[in-house]
XYZ file of N, CA and C in Angstrom:
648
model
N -23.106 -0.605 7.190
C -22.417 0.330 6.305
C -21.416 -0.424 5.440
N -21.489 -0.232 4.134
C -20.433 -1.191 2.575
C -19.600 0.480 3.134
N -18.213 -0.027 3.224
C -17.076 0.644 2.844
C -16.347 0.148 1.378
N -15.959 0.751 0.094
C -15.511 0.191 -1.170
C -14.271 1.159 -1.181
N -12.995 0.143 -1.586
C -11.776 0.934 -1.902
C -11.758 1.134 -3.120
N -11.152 2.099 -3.889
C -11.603 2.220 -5.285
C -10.388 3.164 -5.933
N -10.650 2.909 -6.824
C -9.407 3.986 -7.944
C -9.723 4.936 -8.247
N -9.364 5.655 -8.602
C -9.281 7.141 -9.281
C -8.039 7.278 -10.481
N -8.067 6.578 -11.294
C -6.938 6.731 -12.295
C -7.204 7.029 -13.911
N -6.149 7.349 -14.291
C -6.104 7.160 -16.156
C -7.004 9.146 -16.055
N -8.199 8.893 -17.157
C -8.874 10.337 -17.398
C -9.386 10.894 -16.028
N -10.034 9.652 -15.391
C -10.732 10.137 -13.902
C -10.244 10.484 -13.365
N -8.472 10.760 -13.088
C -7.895 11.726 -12.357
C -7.962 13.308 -12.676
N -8.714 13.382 -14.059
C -8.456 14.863 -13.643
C -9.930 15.399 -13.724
N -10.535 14.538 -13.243
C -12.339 15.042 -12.458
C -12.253 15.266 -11.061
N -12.923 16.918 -10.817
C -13.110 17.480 -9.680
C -13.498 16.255 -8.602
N -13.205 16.499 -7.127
C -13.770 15.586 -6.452
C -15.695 15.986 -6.898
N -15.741 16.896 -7.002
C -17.082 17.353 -6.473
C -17.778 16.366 -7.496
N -17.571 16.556 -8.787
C -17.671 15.521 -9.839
C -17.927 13.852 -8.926
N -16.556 13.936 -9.243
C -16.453 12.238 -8.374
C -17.742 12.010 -7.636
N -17.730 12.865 -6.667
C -19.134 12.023 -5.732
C -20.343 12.416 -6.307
N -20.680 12.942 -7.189
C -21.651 12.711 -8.231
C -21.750 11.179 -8.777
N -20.578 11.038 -9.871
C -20.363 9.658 -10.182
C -20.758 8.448 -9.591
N -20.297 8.738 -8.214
C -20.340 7.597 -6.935
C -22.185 7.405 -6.985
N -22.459 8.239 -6.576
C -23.692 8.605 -6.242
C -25.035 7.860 -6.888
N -24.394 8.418 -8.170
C -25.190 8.338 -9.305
C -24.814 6.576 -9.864
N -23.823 6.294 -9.567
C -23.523 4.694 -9.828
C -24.740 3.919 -8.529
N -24.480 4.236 -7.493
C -25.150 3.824 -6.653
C -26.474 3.658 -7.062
N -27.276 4.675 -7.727
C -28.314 4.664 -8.288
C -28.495 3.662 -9.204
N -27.634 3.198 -10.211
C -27.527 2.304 -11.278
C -28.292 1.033 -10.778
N -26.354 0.768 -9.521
C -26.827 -0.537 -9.204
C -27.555 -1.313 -8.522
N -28.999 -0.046 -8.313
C -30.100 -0.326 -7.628
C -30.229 -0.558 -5.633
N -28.994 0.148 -5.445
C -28.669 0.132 -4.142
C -29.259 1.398 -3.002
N -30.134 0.638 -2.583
C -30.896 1.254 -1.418
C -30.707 2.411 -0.522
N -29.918 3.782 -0.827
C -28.665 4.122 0.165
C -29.721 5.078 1.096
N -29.193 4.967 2.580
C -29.962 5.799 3.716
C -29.708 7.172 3.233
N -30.969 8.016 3.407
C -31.306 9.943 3.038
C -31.227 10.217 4.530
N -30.849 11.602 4.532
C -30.508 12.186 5.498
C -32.647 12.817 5.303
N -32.428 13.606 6.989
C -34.054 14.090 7.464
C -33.849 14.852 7.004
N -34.807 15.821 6.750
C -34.878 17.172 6.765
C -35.485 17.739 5.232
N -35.369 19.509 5.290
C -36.102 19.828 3.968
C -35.089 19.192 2.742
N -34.041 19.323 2.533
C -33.146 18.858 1.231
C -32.480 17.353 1.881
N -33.361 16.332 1.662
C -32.116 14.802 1.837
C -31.448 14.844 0.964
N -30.291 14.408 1.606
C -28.961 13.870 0.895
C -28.573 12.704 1.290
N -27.825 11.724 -0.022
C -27.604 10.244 0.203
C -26.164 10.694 1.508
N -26.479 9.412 2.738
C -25.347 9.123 3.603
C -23.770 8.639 2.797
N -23.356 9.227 2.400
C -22.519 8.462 1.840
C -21.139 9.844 2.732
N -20.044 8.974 2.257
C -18.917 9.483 3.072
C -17.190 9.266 2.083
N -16.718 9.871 2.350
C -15.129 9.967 1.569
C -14.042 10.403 2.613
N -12.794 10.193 2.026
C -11.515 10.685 2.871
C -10.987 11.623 2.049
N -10.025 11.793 2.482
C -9.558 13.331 2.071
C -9.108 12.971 0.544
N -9.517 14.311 -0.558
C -9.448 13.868 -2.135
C -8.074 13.916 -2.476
N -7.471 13.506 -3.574
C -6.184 13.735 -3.825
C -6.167 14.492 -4.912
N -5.254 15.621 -5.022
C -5.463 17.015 -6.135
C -5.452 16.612 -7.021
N -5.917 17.741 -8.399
C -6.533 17.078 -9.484
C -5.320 16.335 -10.161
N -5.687 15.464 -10.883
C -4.129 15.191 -11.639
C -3.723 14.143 -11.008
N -3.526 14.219 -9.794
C -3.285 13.135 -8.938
C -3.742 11.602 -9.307
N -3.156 10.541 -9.322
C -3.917 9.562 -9.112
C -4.037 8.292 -7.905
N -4.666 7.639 -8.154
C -5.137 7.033 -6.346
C -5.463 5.912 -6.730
N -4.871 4.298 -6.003
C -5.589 3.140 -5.993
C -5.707 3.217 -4.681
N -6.272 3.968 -3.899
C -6.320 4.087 -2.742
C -7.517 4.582 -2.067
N -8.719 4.715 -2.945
C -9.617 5.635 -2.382
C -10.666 5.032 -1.854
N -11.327 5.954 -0.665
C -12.567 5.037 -0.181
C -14.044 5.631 -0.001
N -14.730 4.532 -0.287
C -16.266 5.141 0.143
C -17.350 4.827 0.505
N -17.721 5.350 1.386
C -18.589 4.554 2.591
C -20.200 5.155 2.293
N -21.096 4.132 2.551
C -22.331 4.841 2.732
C -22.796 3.398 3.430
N -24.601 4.463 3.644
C -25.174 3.863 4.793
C -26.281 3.017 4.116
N -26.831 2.276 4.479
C -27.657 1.044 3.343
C -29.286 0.874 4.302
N -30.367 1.019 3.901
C -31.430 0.418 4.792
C -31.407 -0.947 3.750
N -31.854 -1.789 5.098
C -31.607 -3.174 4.797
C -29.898 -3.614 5.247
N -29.697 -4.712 3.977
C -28.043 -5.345 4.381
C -28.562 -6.160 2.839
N -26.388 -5.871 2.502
C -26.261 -5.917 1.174
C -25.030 -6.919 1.587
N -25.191 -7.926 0.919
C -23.789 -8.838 1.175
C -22.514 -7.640 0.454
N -21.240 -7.864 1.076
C -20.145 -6.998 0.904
C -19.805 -7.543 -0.664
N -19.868 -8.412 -1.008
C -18.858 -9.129 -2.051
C -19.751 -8.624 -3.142
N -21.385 -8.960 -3.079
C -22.077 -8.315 -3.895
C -22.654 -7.392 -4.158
N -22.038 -6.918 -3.448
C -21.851 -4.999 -3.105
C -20.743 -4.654 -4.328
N -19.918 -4.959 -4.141
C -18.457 -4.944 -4.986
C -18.436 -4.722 -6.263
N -19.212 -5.755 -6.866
C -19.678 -6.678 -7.979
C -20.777 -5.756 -9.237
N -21.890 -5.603 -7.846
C -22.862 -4.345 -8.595
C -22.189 -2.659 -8.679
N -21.245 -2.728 -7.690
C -20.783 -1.229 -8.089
C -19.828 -1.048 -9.252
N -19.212 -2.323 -9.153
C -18.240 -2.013 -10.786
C -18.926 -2.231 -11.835
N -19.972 -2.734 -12.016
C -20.869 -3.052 -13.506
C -20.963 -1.482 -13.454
N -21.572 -0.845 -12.744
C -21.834 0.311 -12.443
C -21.103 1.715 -13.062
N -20.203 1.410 -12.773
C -19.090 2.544 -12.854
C -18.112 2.431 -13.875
N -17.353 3.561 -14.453
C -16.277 3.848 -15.420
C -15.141 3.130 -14.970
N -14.252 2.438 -15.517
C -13.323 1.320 -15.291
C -11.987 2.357 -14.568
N -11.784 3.513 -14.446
C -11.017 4.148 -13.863
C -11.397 4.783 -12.440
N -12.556 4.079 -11.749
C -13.324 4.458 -10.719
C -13.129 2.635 -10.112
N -13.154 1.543 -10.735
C -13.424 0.186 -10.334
C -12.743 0.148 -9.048
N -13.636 -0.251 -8.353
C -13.451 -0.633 -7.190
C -12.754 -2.336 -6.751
N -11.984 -2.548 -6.193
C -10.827 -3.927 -5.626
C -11.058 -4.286 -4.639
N -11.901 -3.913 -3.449
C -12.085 -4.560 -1.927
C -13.524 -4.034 -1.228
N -13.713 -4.569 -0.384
C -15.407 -4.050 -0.335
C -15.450 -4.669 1.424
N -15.743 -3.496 2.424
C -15.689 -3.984 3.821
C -17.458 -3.735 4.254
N -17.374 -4.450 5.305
C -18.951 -4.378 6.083
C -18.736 -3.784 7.370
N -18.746 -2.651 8.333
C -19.174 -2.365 9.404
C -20.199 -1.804 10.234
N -20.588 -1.717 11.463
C -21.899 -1.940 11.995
C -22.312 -0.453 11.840
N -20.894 0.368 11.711
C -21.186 1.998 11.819
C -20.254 2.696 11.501
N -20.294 3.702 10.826
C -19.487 4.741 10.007
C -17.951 4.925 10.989
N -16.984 4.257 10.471
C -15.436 4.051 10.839
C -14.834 5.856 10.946
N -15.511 6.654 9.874
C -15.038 8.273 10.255
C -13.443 8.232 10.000
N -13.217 7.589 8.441
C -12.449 7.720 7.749
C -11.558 9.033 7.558
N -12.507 9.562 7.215
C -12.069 11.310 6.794
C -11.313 12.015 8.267
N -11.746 11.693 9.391
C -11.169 12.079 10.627
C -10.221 11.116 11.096
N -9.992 10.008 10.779
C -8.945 9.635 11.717
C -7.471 8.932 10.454
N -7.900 9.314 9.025
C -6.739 9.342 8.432
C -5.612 10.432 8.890
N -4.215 10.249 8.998
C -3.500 10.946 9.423
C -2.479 11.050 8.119
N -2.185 10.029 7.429
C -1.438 10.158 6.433
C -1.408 9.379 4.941
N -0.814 9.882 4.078
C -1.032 8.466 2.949
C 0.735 8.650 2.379
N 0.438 7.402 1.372
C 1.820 7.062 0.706
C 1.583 7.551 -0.791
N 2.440 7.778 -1.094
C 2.432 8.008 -2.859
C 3.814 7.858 -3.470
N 3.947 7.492 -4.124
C 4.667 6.846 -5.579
C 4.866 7.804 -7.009
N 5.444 8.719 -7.119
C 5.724 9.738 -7.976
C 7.119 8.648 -9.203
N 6.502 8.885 -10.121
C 7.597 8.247 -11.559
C 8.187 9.369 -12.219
N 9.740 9.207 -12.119
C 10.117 9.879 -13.060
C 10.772 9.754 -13.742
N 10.482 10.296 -15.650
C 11.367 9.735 -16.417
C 13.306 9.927 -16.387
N 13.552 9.877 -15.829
C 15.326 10.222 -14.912
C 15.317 9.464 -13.960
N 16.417 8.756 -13.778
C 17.281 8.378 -12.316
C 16.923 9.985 -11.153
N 16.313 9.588 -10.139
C 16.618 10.314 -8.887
C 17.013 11.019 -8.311
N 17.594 11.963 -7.734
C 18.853 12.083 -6.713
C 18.501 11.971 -5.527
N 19.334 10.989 -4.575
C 19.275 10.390 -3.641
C 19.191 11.723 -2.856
N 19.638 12.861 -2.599
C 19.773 13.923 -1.879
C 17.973 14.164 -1.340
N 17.742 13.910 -2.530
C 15.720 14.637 -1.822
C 15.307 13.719 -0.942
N 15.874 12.372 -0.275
C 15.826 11.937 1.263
C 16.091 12.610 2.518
N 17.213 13.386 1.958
C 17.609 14.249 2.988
C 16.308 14.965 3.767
N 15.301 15.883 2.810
C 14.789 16.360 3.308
C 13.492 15.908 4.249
N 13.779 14.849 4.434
C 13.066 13.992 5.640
C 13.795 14.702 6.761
N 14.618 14.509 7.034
C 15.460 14.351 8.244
C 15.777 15.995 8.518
N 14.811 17.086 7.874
C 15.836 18.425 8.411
C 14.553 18.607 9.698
N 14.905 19.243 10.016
C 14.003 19.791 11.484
C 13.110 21.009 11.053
N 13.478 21.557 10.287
C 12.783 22.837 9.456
C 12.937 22.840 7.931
N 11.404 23.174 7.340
C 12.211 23.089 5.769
C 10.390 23.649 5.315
N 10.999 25.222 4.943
C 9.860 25.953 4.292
C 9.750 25.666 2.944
N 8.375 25.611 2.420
C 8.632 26.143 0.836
C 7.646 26.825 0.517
N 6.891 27.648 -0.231
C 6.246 28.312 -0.740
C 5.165 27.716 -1.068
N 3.626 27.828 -0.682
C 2.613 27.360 -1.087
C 1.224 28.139 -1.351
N 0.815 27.816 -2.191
C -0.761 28.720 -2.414
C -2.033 28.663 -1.493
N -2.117 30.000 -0.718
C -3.300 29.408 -0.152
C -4.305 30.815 -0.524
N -5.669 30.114 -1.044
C -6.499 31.053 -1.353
C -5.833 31.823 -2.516
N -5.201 31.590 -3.236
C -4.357 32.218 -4.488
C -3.672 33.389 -3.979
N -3.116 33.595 -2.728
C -1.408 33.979 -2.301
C -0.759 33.249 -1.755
N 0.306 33.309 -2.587
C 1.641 32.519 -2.067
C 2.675 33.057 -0.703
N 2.387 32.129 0.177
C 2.666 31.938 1.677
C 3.902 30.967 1.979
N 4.447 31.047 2.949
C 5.810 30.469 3.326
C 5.143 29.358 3.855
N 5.270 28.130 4.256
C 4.884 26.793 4.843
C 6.404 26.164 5.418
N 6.373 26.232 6.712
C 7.402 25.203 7.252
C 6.563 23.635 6.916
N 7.404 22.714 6.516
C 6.155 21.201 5.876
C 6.953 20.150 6.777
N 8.276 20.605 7.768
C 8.806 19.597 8.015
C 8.154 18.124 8.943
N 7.289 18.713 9.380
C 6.045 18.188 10.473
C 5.321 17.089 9.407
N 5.050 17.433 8.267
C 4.441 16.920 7.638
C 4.970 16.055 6.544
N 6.262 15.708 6.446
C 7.045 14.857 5.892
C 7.381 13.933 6.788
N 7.120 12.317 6.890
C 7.249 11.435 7.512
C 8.166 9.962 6.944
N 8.135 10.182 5.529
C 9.132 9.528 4.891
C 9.388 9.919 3.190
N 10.601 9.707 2.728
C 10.802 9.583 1.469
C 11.819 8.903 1.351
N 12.127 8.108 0.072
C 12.759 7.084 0.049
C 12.399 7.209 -1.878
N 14.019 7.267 -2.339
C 14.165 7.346 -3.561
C 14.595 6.059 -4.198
N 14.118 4.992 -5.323
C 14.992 3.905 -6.099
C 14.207 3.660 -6.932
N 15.455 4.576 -7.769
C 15.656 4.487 -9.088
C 15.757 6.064 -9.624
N 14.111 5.675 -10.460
C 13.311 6.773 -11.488
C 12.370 6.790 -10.098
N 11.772 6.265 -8.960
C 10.703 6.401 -8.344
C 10.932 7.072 -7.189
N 10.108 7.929 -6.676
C 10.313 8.588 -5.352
C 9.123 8.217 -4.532
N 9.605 7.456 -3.293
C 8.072 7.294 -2.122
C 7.742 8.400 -1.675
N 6.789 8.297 -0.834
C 6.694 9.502 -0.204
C 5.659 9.426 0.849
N 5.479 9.711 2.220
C 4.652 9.213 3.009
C 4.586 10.910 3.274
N 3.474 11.079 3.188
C 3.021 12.954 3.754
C 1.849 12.709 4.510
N 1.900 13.651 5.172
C 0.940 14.313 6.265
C -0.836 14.142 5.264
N -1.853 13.656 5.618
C -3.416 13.735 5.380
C -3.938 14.236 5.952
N -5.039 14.618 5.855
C -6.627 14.933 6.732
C -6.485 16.408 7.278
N -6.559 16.253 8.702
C -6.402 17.570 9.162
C -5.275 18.529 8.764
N -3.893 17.403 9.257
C -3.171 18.657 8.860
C -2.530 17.589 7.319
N -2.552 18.602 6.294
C -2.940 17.653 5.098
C -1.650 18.608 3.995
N -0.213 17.645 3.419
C 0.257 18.500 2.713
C 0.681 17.775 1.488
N -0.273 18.530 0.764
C -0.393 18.346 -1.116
C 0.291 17.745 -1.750
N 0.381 16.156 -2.182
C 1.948 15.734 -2.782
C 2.452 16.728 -4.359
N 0.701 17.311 -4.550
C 1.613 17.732 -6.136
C 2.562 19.267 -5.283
N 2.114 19.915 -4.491
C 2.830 21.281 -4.258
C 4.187 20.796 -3.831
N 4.305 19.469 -3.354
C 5.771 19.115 -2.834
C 6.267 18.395 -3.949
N 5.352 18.095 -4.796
C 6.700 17.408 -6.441
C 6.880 19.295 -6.840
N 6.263 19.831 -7.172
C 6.451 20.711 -7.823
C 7.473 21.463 -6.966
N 7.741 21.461 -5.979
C 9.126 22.617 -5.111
C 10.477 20.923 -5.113
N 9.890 19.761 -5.493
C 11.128 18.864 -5.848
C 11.521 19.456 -6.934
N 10.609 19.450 -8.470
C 11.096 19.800 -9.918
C 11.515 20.936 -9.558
N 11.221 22.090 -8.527
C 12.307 23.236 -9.228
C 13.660 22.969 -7.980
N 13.911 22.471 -7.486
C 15.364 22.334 -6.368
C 15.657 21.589 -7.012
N 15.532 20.620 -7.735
C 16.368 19.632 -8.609
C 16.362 19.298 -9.901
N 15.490 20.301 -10.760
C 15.922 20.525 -11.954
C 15.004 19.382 -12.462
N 14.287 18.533 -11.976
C 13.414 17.289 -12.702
C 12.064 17.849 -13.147
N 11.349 16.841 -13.935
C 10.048 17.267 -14.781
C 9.268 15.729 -14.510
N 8.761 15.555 -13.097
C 8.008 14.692 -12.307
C 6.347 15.852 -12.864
N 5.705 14.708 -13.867
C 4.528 15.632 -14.113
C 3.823 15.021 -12.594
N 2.542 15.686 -12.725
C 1.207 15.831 -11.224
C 0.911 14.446 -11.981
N 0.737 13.880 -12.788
C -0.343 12.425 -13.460
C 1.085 11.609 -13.047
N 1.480 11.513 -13.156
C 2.760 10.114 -12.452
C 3.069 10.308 -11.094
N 2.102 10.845 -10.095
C 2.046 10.543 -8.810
C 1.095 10.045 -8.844
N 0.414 8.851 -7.456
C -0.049 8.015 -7.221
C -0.033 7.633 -6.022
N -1.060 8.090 -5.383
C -1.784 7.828 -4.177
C -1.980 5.958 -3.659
N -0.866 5.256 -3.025
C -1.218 3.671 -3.000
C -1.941 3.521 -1.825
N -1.687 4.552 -1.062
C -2.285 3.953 0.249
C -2.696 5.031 1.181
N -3.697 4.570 2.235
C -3.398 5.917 3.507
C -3.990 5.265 4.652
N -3.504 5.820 5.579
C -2.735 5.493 6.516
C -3.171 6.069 7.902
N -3.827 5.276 8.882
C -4.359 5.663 10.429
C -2.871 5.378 11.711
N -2.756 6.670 12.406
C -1.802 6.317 13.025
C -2.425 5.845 14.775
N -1.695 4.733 14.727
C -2.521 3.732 15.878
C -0.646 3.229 16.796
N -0.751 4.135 18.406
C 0.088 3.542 18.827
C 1.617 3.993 18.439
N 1.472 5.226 17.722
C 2.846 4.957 17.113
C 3.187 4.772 16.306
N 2.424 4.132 15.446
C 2.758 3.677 14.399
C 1.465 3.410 12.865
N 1.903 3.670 12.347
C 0.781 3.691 10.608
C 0.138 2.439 9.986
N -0.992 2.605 10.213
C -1.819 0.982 9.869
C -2.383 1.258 9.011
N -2.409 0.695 7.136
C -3.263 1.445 6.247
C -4.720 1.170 6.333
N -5.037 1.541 5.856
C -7.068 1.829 6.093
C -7.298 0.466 5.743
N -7.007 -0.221 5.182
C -7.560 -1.588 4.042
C -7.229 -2.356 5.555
N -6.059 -2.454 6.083
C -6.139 -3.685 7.195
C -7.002 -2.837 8.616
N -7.093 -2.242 8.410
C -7.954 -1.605 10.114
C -9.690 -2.152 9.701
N -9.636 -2.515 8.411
C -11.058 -2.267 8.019
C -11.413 -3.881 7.742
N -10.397 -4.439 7.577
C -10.698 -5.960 7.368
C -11.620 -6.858 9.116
């Protein structure tokens, strides 16, 4: 199995995932790459993703796995998928394992990087550290109360930039719904396209190992 880390930035952030793995798919096809079909009446290519980041969003962080009959050297795996693909999809690292790692299930969290044109206020650290802290979120198009404190694991403000380490996968909370309840408690205009997905993150032990070194 080629695992490829890959981008999602610039226009390609604001293509549906569903889109996206079309793209993927259909690149795969390009670069003449062999990919394993599932049995049955409708095959579908093996291929695999982690959890998407909302539209708008952008990501040097993304990954995607499929299953290969035969064996494809990793490096020239890499190589044929970026000839392949739209330069806001290019892929930067390219892993080999014997069998599907199940990405999508054992991510627990990612990091993101929100720019904003303003200095900060150091205060939106705080809300790491409260024990409870609701805000209002859409689900199914009604707006519902969400305690998120569970799901905030770090933020860390310097400058114009805000980190932000949130909850993925299962229990999974939206960085744009949490810029957007930052811009209205603090008066800032952090658009959804100047966040940025750098990394994500398997929790092993205690502690957060990003996908790129668990996979090396």
């Amino acid at each position: 199995m080629i695992i490829l880390k890959h981008y999602k930035v610039d226009d390609v952030s604001y293509v549906s995932h569903k889109d996206i793995l079309r793209v993927l798919q259909r690149g795969l096809k390009r670069a003449g790459v062999d990919v394993k079909y599932s049995q049955g009446y409708v095959p579908h290519m093996l291929t695999y993703t982690t959890t998407p980041v909302p539209l708008g969003v952008q990501s040097t962080a993304e990954y995607f796995a499929f299953e290969l009959n035969g064996e494809v050297d990793k490096v020239e795996m890499l190589v044929r998928y970026n000839q392949s693909m739209p330069f806001g999809m290019r892929a930067v690292a390219s892993f080999y394992k014997n069998k599907n790692p199940n990405l999508a299930g054992i991510v627990t969290a990612s990091d993101y990087v929100a720019k904003s044109a303003d200095v900060l206020p150091k205060e939106i650290e705080r809300i790491a550290d409260c024990q409870n802290y609701v805000i209002p979120t859409s689900k199914k198009g009604e707006v519902v109360e969400k305690d998120i404190a569970s799901l905030i694991y770090a933020l860390r403000v310097d400058g114009n930039h805000l980190f932000m380490r949130l909850a993925s996968g299962n229990a999974n909370l939206r960085a744009d719904s949490f810029v957007n309840h930052i811009n209205e408690k603090f008066g800032l205009n952090i658009k959804i396209n100047d966040i940025c997905r750098v990394a994500q993150l398997v929790g092993v032990d205690g502690k957060f190992i990003d996908v790129e070194e668990l996979l090396k």
